[in-house]
mmCIF file of C-alpha atoms and ligand atoms in Angstrom:
data_model
loop_
_atom_site.group_PDB
_atom_site.id
_atom_site.type_symbol
_atom_site.label_atom_id
_atom_site.label_comp_id
_atom_site.label_asym_id
_atom_site.label_seq_id
_atom_site.Cartn_x
_atom_site.Cartn_y
_atom_site.Cartn_z
ATOM 1 C CA MET E 26 105.284 101.865 64.327
ATOM 2 C CA SER E 27 106.956 102.768 61.040
ATOM 3 C CA GLU E 28 107.422 100.347 58.136
ATOM 4 C CA LYS E 29 110.961 101.667 57.849
ATOM 5 C CA ASN E 30 113.766 100.787 60.260
ATOM 6 C CA ILE E 31 112.392 97.336 61.045
ATOM 7 C CA PRO E 32 114.915 95.440 63.203
ATOM 8 C CA LYS E 33 116.653 92.749 61.148
ATOM 9 C CA HIS E 34 117.062 90.328 64.019
ATOM 10 C CA VAL E 35 114.588 90.087 66.896
ATOM 11 C CA ALA E 36 114.911 87.622 69.773
ATOM 12 C CA ILE E 37 112.197 86.872 72.313
ATOM 13 C CA ILE E 38 112.315 85.355 75.786
ATOM 14 C CA MET E 39 108.796 83.942 75.809
ATOM 15 C CA ASP E 40 108.132 84.033 79.538
ATOM 16 C CA GLY E 41 104.989 83.819 81.660
ATOM 17 C CA ASN E 42 103.195 80.680 80.430
ATOM 18 C CA GLY E 43 103.020 79.095 83.876
ATOM 19 C CA ARG E 44 101.703 82.185 85.650
ATOM 20 C CA TRP E 45 99.154 82.765 82.887
ATOM 21 C CA ALA E 46 97.729 79.278 83.409
ATOM 22 C CA GLN E 47 97.858 79.425 87.210
ATOM 23 C CA ALA E 48 95.965 82.733 87.201
ATOM 24 C CA ARG E 49 93.170 80.827 85.456
ATOM 25 C CA GLY E 50 93.241 77.964 87.937
ATOM 26 C CA LYS E 51 94.798 75.678 85.323
ATOM 27 C CA LYS E 52 97.934 73.597 85.251
ATOM 28 C CA ARG E 53 101.150 75.327 84.129
ATOM 29 C CA THR E 54 101.332 73.057 81.104
ATOM 30 C CA SER E 55 98.139 74.476 79.606
ATOM 31 C CA GLY E 56 99.950 77.821 79.462
ATOM 32 C CA HIS E 57 102.688 76.243 77.366
ATOM 33 C CA LYS E 58 100.094 74.938 74.941
ATOM 34 C CA VAL E 59 98.578 78.395 74.430
ATOM 35 C CA GLY E 60 102.129 79.755 74.253
ATOM 36 C CA VAL E 61 102.755 77.700 71.118
ATOM 37 C CA GLU E 62 99.746 79.331 69.465
ATOM 38 C CA ARG E 63 101.112 82.776 70.274
ATOM 39 C CA ALA E 64 104.498 81.780 68.889
ATOM 40 C CA ARG E 65 102.791 80.842 65.643
ATOM 41 C CA GLU E 66 101.051 84.223 65.455
ATOM 42 C CA VAL E 67 104.191 86.182 66.275
ATOM 43 C CA ILE E 68 106.292 84.240 63.727
ATOM 44 C CA GLU E 69 103.813 85.124 61.011
ATOM 45 C CA ALA E 70 103.575 88.764 62.103
ATOM 46 C CA ALA E 71 107.357 89.159 62.229
ATOM 47 C CA GLY E 72 107.659 87.759 58.706
ATOM 48 C CA ASN E 73 104.977 90.117 57.409
ATOM 49 C CA LEU E 74 106.684 93.107 59.004
ATOM 50 C CA GLY E 75 109.964 92.249 57.282
ATOM 51 C CA VAL E 76 111.975 90.951 60.240
ATOM 52 C CA GLU E 77 114.709 88.840 58.607
ATOM 53 C CA SER E 78 115.584 86.710 61.570
ATOM 54 C CA LEU E 79 113.495 85.775 64.605
ATOM 55 C CA THR E 80 115.010 83.852 67.512
ATOM 56 C CA LEU E 81 112.653 82.357 70.101
ATOM 57 C CA PHE E 82 113.815 81.062 73.472
ATOM 58 C CA ALA E 83 111.849 77.842 73.880
ATOM 59 C CA PHE E 84 113.851 75.930 76.488
ATOM 60 C CA SER E 85 116.890 77.042 78.432
ATOM 61 C CA SER E 86 119.756 74.849 79.565
ATOM 62 C CA GLU E 87 118.466 75.537 83.094
ATOM 63 C CA ASN E 88 114.880 74.465 82.375
ATOM 64 C CA TRP E 89 115.878 70.810 82.946
ATOM 65 C CA ASN E 90 115.638 71.723 86.633
ATOM 66 C CA ARG E 91 111.834 71.945 86.393
ATOM 67 C CA PRO E 92 109.555 69.150 87.634
ATOM 68 C CA LYS E 93 109.963 66.017 85.544
ATOM 69 C CA GLU E 94 106.348 66.091 84.330
ATOM 70 C CA GLU E 95 106.646 69.646 83.042
ATOM 71 C CA VAL E 96 109.862 68.847 81.174
ATOM 72 C CA SER E 97 108.301 65.768 79.532
ATOM 73 C CA TYR E 98 105.205 67.760 78.610
ATOM 74 C CA LEU E 99 107.353 70.404 76.949
ATOM 75 C CA MET E 100 109.334 67.795 74.990
ATOM 76 C CA GLU E 101 106.128 66.212 73.693
ATOM 77 C CA LEU E 102 104.699 69.648 72.868
ATOM 78 C CA PHE E 103 107.819 70.534 70.866
ATOM 79 C CA ILE E 104 107.562 67.331 68.829
ATOM 80 C CA VAL E 105 103.861 67.764 68.082
ATOM 81 C CA ALA E 106 104.123 71.491 67.285
ATOM 82 C CA LEU E 107 107.198 71.045 65.118
ATOM 83 C CA ASN E 108 105.743 68.172 63.092
ATOM 84 C CA ARG E 109 102.480 70.068 62.680
ATOM 85 C CA GLU E 110 103.955 73.446 61.673
ATOM 86 C CA VAL E 111 106.961 72.540 59.556
ATOM 87 C CA LYS E 112 105.054 72.221 56.265
ATOM 88 C CA THR E 113 103.450 75.655 56.615
ATOM 89 C CA LEU E 114 106.764 77.220 57.588
ATOM 90 C CA ASN E 115 108.379 75.631 54.563
ATOM 91 C CA LYS E 116 105.622 76.925 52.293
ATOM 92 C CA HIS E 117 106.339 80.431 53.538
ATOM 93 C CA GLY E 118 110.039 80.105 52.774
ATOM 94 C CA VAL E 119 111.128 79.996 56.399
ATOM 95 C CA LYS E 120 114.551 78.552 57.132
ATOM 96 C CA LEU E 121 114.376 76.817 60.475
ATOM 97 C CA LYS E 122 117.366 76.322 62.707
ATOM 98 C CA PHE E 123 117.700 75.066 66.261
ATOM 99 C CA LEU E 124 120.212 76.827 68.472
ATOM 100 C CA GLY E 125 121.412 74.862 71.456
ATOM 101 C CA ASP E 126 122.686 71.519 72.625
ATOM 102 C CA THR E 127 119.948 69.504 70.919
ATOM 103 C CA GLY E 128 121.920 66.266 71.340
ATOM 104 C CA ALA E 129 120.519 66.080 74.885
ATOM 105 C CA PHE E 130 116.919 65.690 73.651
ATOM 106 C CA ASN E 131 115.195 62.352 73.172
ATOM 107 C CA SER E 132 115.707 60.659 69.811
ATOM 108 C CA LYS E 133 112.181 61.395 68.597
ATOM 109 C CA LEU E 134 112.618 65.129 69.079
ATOM 110 C CA GLN E 135 116.115 65.037 67.565
ATOM 111 C CA GLU E 136 114.658 63.291 64.532
ATOM 112 C CA SER E 137 111.935 65.963 64.109
ATOM 113 C CA ILE E 138 114.546 68.698 64.437
ATOM 114 C CA LYS E 139 116.822 67.140 61.825
ATOM 115 C CA LYS E 140 113.971 66.650 59.388
ATOM 116 C CA ALA E 141 112.643 70.192 59.828
ATOM 117 C CA GLU E 142 116.090 71.728 59.355
ATOM 118 C CA ALA E 143 116.788 69.602 56.288
ATOM 119 C CA LEU E 144 113.418 70.356 54.686
ATOM 120 C CA THR E 145 113.802 74.134 55.090
ATOM 121 C CA GLU E 146 117.554 74.341 54.525
ATOM 122 C CA ASN E 147 117.410 76.167 51.196
ATOM 123 C CA ASN E 148 114.642 78.615 52.097
ATOM 124 C CA ARG E 149 115.589 82.260 51.894
ATOM 125 C CA ASN E 150 112.622 84.398 53.017
ATOM 126 C CA VAL E 151 112.930 84.434 56.811
ATOM 127 C CA ARG E 152 115.144 82.818 59.419
ATOM 128 C CA LEU E 153 113.356 81.252 62.355
ATOM 129 C CA ASN E 154 115.697 80.127 65.102
ATOM 130 C CA ILE E 155 114.444 78.112 68.017
ATOM 131 C CA ALA E 156 116.753 78.270 71.019
ATOM 132 C CA ALA E 157 116.288 74.903 72.701
ATOM 133 C CA ASN E 158 118.548 73.618 75.442
ATOM 134 C CA TYR E 159 120.337 76.879 74.824
ATOM 135 C CA GLY E 160 122.432 78.834 77.309
ATOM 136 C CA GLY E 161 124.579 81.841 76.506
ATOM 137 C CA GLN E 162 127.413 80.501 78.632
ATOM 138 C CA TRP E 163 127.180 77.155 76.835
ATOM 139 C CA ASP E 164 127.293 78.997 73.495
ATOM 140 C CA ILE E 165 130.508 80.842 74.339
ATOM 141 C CA THR E 166 132.094 77.677 75.754
ATOM 142 C CA GLN E 167 131.241 75.585 72.694
ATOM 143 C CA ALA E 168 132.659 78.363 70.499
ATOM 144 C CA VAL E 169 135.980 78.237 72.365
ATOM 145 C CA ASN E 170 136.015 74.437 72.142
ATOM 146 C CA ASN E 171 135.381 74.639 68.376
ATOM 147 C CA ILE E 172 138.357 76.927 67.976
ATOM 148 C CA LEU E 173 140.588 74.650 70.078
ATOM 149 C CA ARG E 174 139.510 71.633 68.024
ATOM 150 C CA GLU E 175 140.160 73.360 64.711
ATOM 151 C CA SER E 176 143.427 75.040 65.718
ATOM 152 C CA PRO E 177 145.149 72.857 68.320
ATOM 153 C CA GLY E 178 147.833 74.692 70.259
ATOM 154 C CA ILE E 179 146.331 78.092 69.515
ATOM 155 C CA GLN E 180 147.650 80.702 71.989
ATOM 156 C CA GLN E 181 145.193 83.537 71.560
ATOM 157 C CA ILE E 182 141.750 84.180 70.208
ATOM 158 C CA ASP E 183 140.047 87.415 69.231
ATOM 159 C CA GLU E 184 136.439 88.576 69.302
ATOM 160 C CA LEU E 185 135.808 87.971 65.620
ATOM 161 C CA MET E 186 136.999 84.360 65.875
ATOM 162 C CA LEU E 187 134.765 83.776 68.828
ATOM 163 C CA GLU E 188 131.778 85.372 67.138
ATOM 164 C CA LYS E 189 132.260 83.185 64.064
ATOM 165 C CA ASN E 190 131.957 80.108 66.241
ATOM 166 C CA LEU E 191 128.817 81.066 68.130
ATOM 167 C CA VAL E 192 125.657 79.255 67.016
ATOM 168 C CA THR E 193 124.371 82.571 65.636
ATOM 169 C CA HIS E 194 127.380 83.015 63.300
ATOM 170 C CA ASP E 195 125.282 83.109 60.116
ATOM 171 C CA LEU E 196 122.545 85.393 61.460
ATOM 172 C CA PRO E 197 122.366 89.194 61.370
ATOM 173 C CA PRO E 198 123.496 91.000 64.550
ATOM 174 C CA LEU E 199 120.817 91.045 67.247
ATOM 175 C CA ASP E 200 118.901 94.335 67.128
ATOM 176 C CA LEU E 201 116.040 93.857 69.573
ATOM 177 C CA LEU E 202 115.689 91.530 72.540
ATOM 178 C CA ILE E 203 112.171 91.261 73.962
ATOM 179 C CA ARG E 204 111.260 89.619 77.258
ATOM 180 C CA THR E 205 107.624 89.110 78.156
ATOM 181 C CA GLY E 206 106.305 88.146 81.585
ATOM 182 C CA GLY E 207 107.602 91.023 83.699
ATOM 183 C CA GLU E 208 111.064 89.806 84.731
ATOM 184 C CA THR E 209 113.916 92.137 83.845
ATOM 185 C CA ARG E 210 116.736 89.641 83.365
ATOM 186 C CA ILE E 211 118.449 87.835 80.494
ATOM 187 C CA SER E 212 118.314 84.324 82.047
ATOM 188 C CA ASN E 213 121.444 83.179 80.195
ATOM 189 C CA PHE E 214 119.947 83.858 76.749
ATOM 190 C CA LEU E 215 122.072 85.488 74.024
ATOM 191 C CA ILE E 216 124.532 87.064 76.431
ATOM 192 C CA TRP E 217 127.304 87.748 73.902
ATOM 193 C CA GLN E 218 124.922 88.708 71.096
ATOM 194 C CA ALA E 219 122.945 91.101 73.287
ATOM 195 C CA ALA E 220 125.977 93.337 73.888
ATOM 196 C CA TYR E 221 124.445 96.132 71.801
ATOM 197 C CA ALA E 222 120.887 94.920 71.299
ATOM 198 C CA GLU E 223 118.043 97.155 72.399
ATOM 199 C CA LEU E 224 116.268 95.544 75.342
ATOM 200 C CA TYR E 225 112.488 95.629 75.686
ATOM 201 C CA PHE E 226 110.740 94.266 78.755
ATOM 202 C CA CYS E 227 106.985 94.049 79.052
ATOM 203 C CA ASP E 228 104.630 92.720 81.722
ATOM 204 C CA THR E 229 102.395 90.914 79.235
ATOM 205 C CA LEU E 230 102.520 87.174 79.867
ATOM 206 C CA TRP E 231 103.541 85.234 76.770
ATOM 207 C CA PRO E 232 100.098 83.648 76.124
ATOM 208 C CA ASP E 233 98.722 87.221 75.848
ATOM 209 C CA PHE E 234 101.468 88.510 73.544
ATOM 210 C CA ASP E 235 100.169 89.045 70.007
ATOM 211 C CA SER E 236 101.071 90.827 66.775
ATOM 212 C CA ASN E 237 100.023 94.195 68.232
ATOM 213 C CA GLN E 238 102.361 93.691 71.154
ATOM 214 C CA LEU E 239 105.147 92.893 68.713
ATOM 215 C CA LYS E 240 104.432 96.120 66.846
ATOM 216 C CA LYS E 241 104.551 97.990 70.149
ATOM 217 C CA ALA E 242 107.976 96.533 70.875
ATOM 218 C CA ILE E 243 109.232 97.461 67.407
ATOM 219 C CA ASP E 244 107.797 100.937 67.850
ATOM 220 C CA ALA E 245 109.771 101.320 71.080
ATOM 221 C CA TYR E 246 112.882 100.078 69.247
ATOM 222 C CA GLN E 247 112.368 102.669 66.523
ATOM 223 C CA GLY E 248 112.247 105.394 69.137
ATOM 224 C CA ARG E 249 115.692 104.509 70.477
ATOM 225 C CA GLN E 250 118.920 106.084 69.328
ATOM 226 C CA ARG E 251 121.566 103.399 68.886
ATOM 227 C CA ARG E 252 124.800 105.126 69.691
ATOM 228 C CA PHE E 253 127.323 102.289 69.897
ATOM 229 C CA GLY E 254 129.505 104.408 72.159
ATOM 230 C CA LYS E 255 129.312 107.604 70.132
ATOM 231 C CA THR E 256 127.609 110.812 71.220
ATOM 232 C CA GLY E 257 123.996 111.536 70.288
ATOM 233 C CA GLU E 258 125.169 114.493 68.166
ATOM 234 C CA GLN E 259 127.523 112.302 66.142
ATOM 235 C CA VAL E 260 124.778 109.805 65.422
ATOM 236 C CA SER E 261 122.242 112.487 64.438
ATOM 237 C CA GLN E 262 124.834 113.995 62.087
ATOM 238 C CA GLU E 263 125.487 110.616 60.430
ATOM 239 C CA GLU E 264 121.782 110.024 59.933
ATOM 240 C CA LYS E 265 121.420 113.209 57.871
HETATM 241 C C1 LIG L 13 108.272 80.324 79.726
HETATM 242 O O1 LIG L 13 107.209 80.394 80.627
HETATM 243 C C2 LIG L 13 108.276 79.037 78.954
HETATM 244 C C3 LIG L 13 109.399 78.122 79.263
HETATM 245 C C4 LIG L 13 110.373 78.371 80.082
HETATM 246 C C5 LIG L 13 109.392 76.853 78.576
HETATM 247 P P1 LIG L 13 107.376 79.895 82.123
HETATM 248 O O2 LIG L 13 107.029 78.445 82.173
HETATM 249 O O3 LIG L 13 108.711 80.240 82.638
HETATM 250 O O4 LIG L 13 106.248 80.720 82.859
HETATM 251 P P2 LIG L 13 106.374 81.376 84.295
HETATM 252 O O5 LIG L 13 107.538 82.302 84.253
HETATM 253 O O6 LIG L 13 106.549 80.271 85.275
HETATM 254 O O7 LIG L 13 105.082 82.093 84.440
HETATM 255 C C1 LIG L 14 113.674 81.773 80.380
HETATM 256 O O1 LIG L 14 112.554 81.747 81.215
HETATM 257 C C2 LIG L 14 113.667 80.602 79.460
HETATM 258 C C3 LIG L 14 112.611 80.567 78.454
HETATM 259 C C4 LIG L 14 111.706 81.480 78.249
HETATM 260 C C5 LIG L 14 112.620 79.424 77.593
HETATM 261 P P1 LIG L 14 112.615 81.150 82.685
HETATM 262 O O2 LIG L 14 111.261 81.307 83.250
HETATM 263 O O3 LIG L 14 113.179 79.784 82.661
HETATM 264 O O4 LIG L 14 113.647 82.137 83.379
HETATM 265 P P2 LIG L 14 113.940 82.364 84.939
HETATM 266 O O5 LIG L 14 114.176 81.015 85.543
HETATM 267 O O6 LIG L 14 112.742 83.020 85.520
HETATM 268 O O7 LIG L 14 115.122 83.259 84.970
HETATM 269 MG MG1 LIG L 15 109.416 81.880 83.615
#
């Protein structure tokens, strides 16, 4: 991995907690607990490497369909982890933002989210975005609804308008999308934003993903040629 050409915006689908725990004869929830520890390590590593914006998929709009006990465990885990980590994140100049329909969470979690966002609002070092109750289809729909609300009677929208109304509007374009846990799908994550992101899938289950694994993913990213529709020759020429 080179210190140059670090992706500005990395997003991670942190998958495999349940299988990691089950393989050890433990309950799925214990995998989520270890998963939080790995998130902490990866957040720190990304900051040290110079990633400007890190977006972690913590809970999808479809994850409500899980058993009630698992959903409640996750909600409690989010509250505890957030309250515990927010001071350290703030000390490191991290600006925290939640992406998703957080209004559906219980009031305790909503309160923790509001406080954490307010405390870190003016930080400028790194952006940490937690996608919670997020769905890419929800994101695009809420963007369209924003536009309709702000410009009633509007007849046509364009891509730039839509992009400006996505929850990621103030973040750099997505460069690298990582999915751990062996599945090769997007699961309704940043579907618009991933249009030209480099995709990286690995079999490592999230509780085993560490800073070295992150470096491996960035190394793979650095080996890609991002052509954005052009020919390889054109891009090589421009890089000279
Ligand atoms: C991802 O791990 C974490 C969340 C969705 C909250 P999973 O819980 O999906 O783990 P697997 O895929 O069942 O192993
Ligand atoms: C995606 O993982 C959501 C998160 C990692 C938070 P899932 O485990 O929910 O995805 P599917 O259901 O296998 O597609
Ligand atoms: Mg999963």
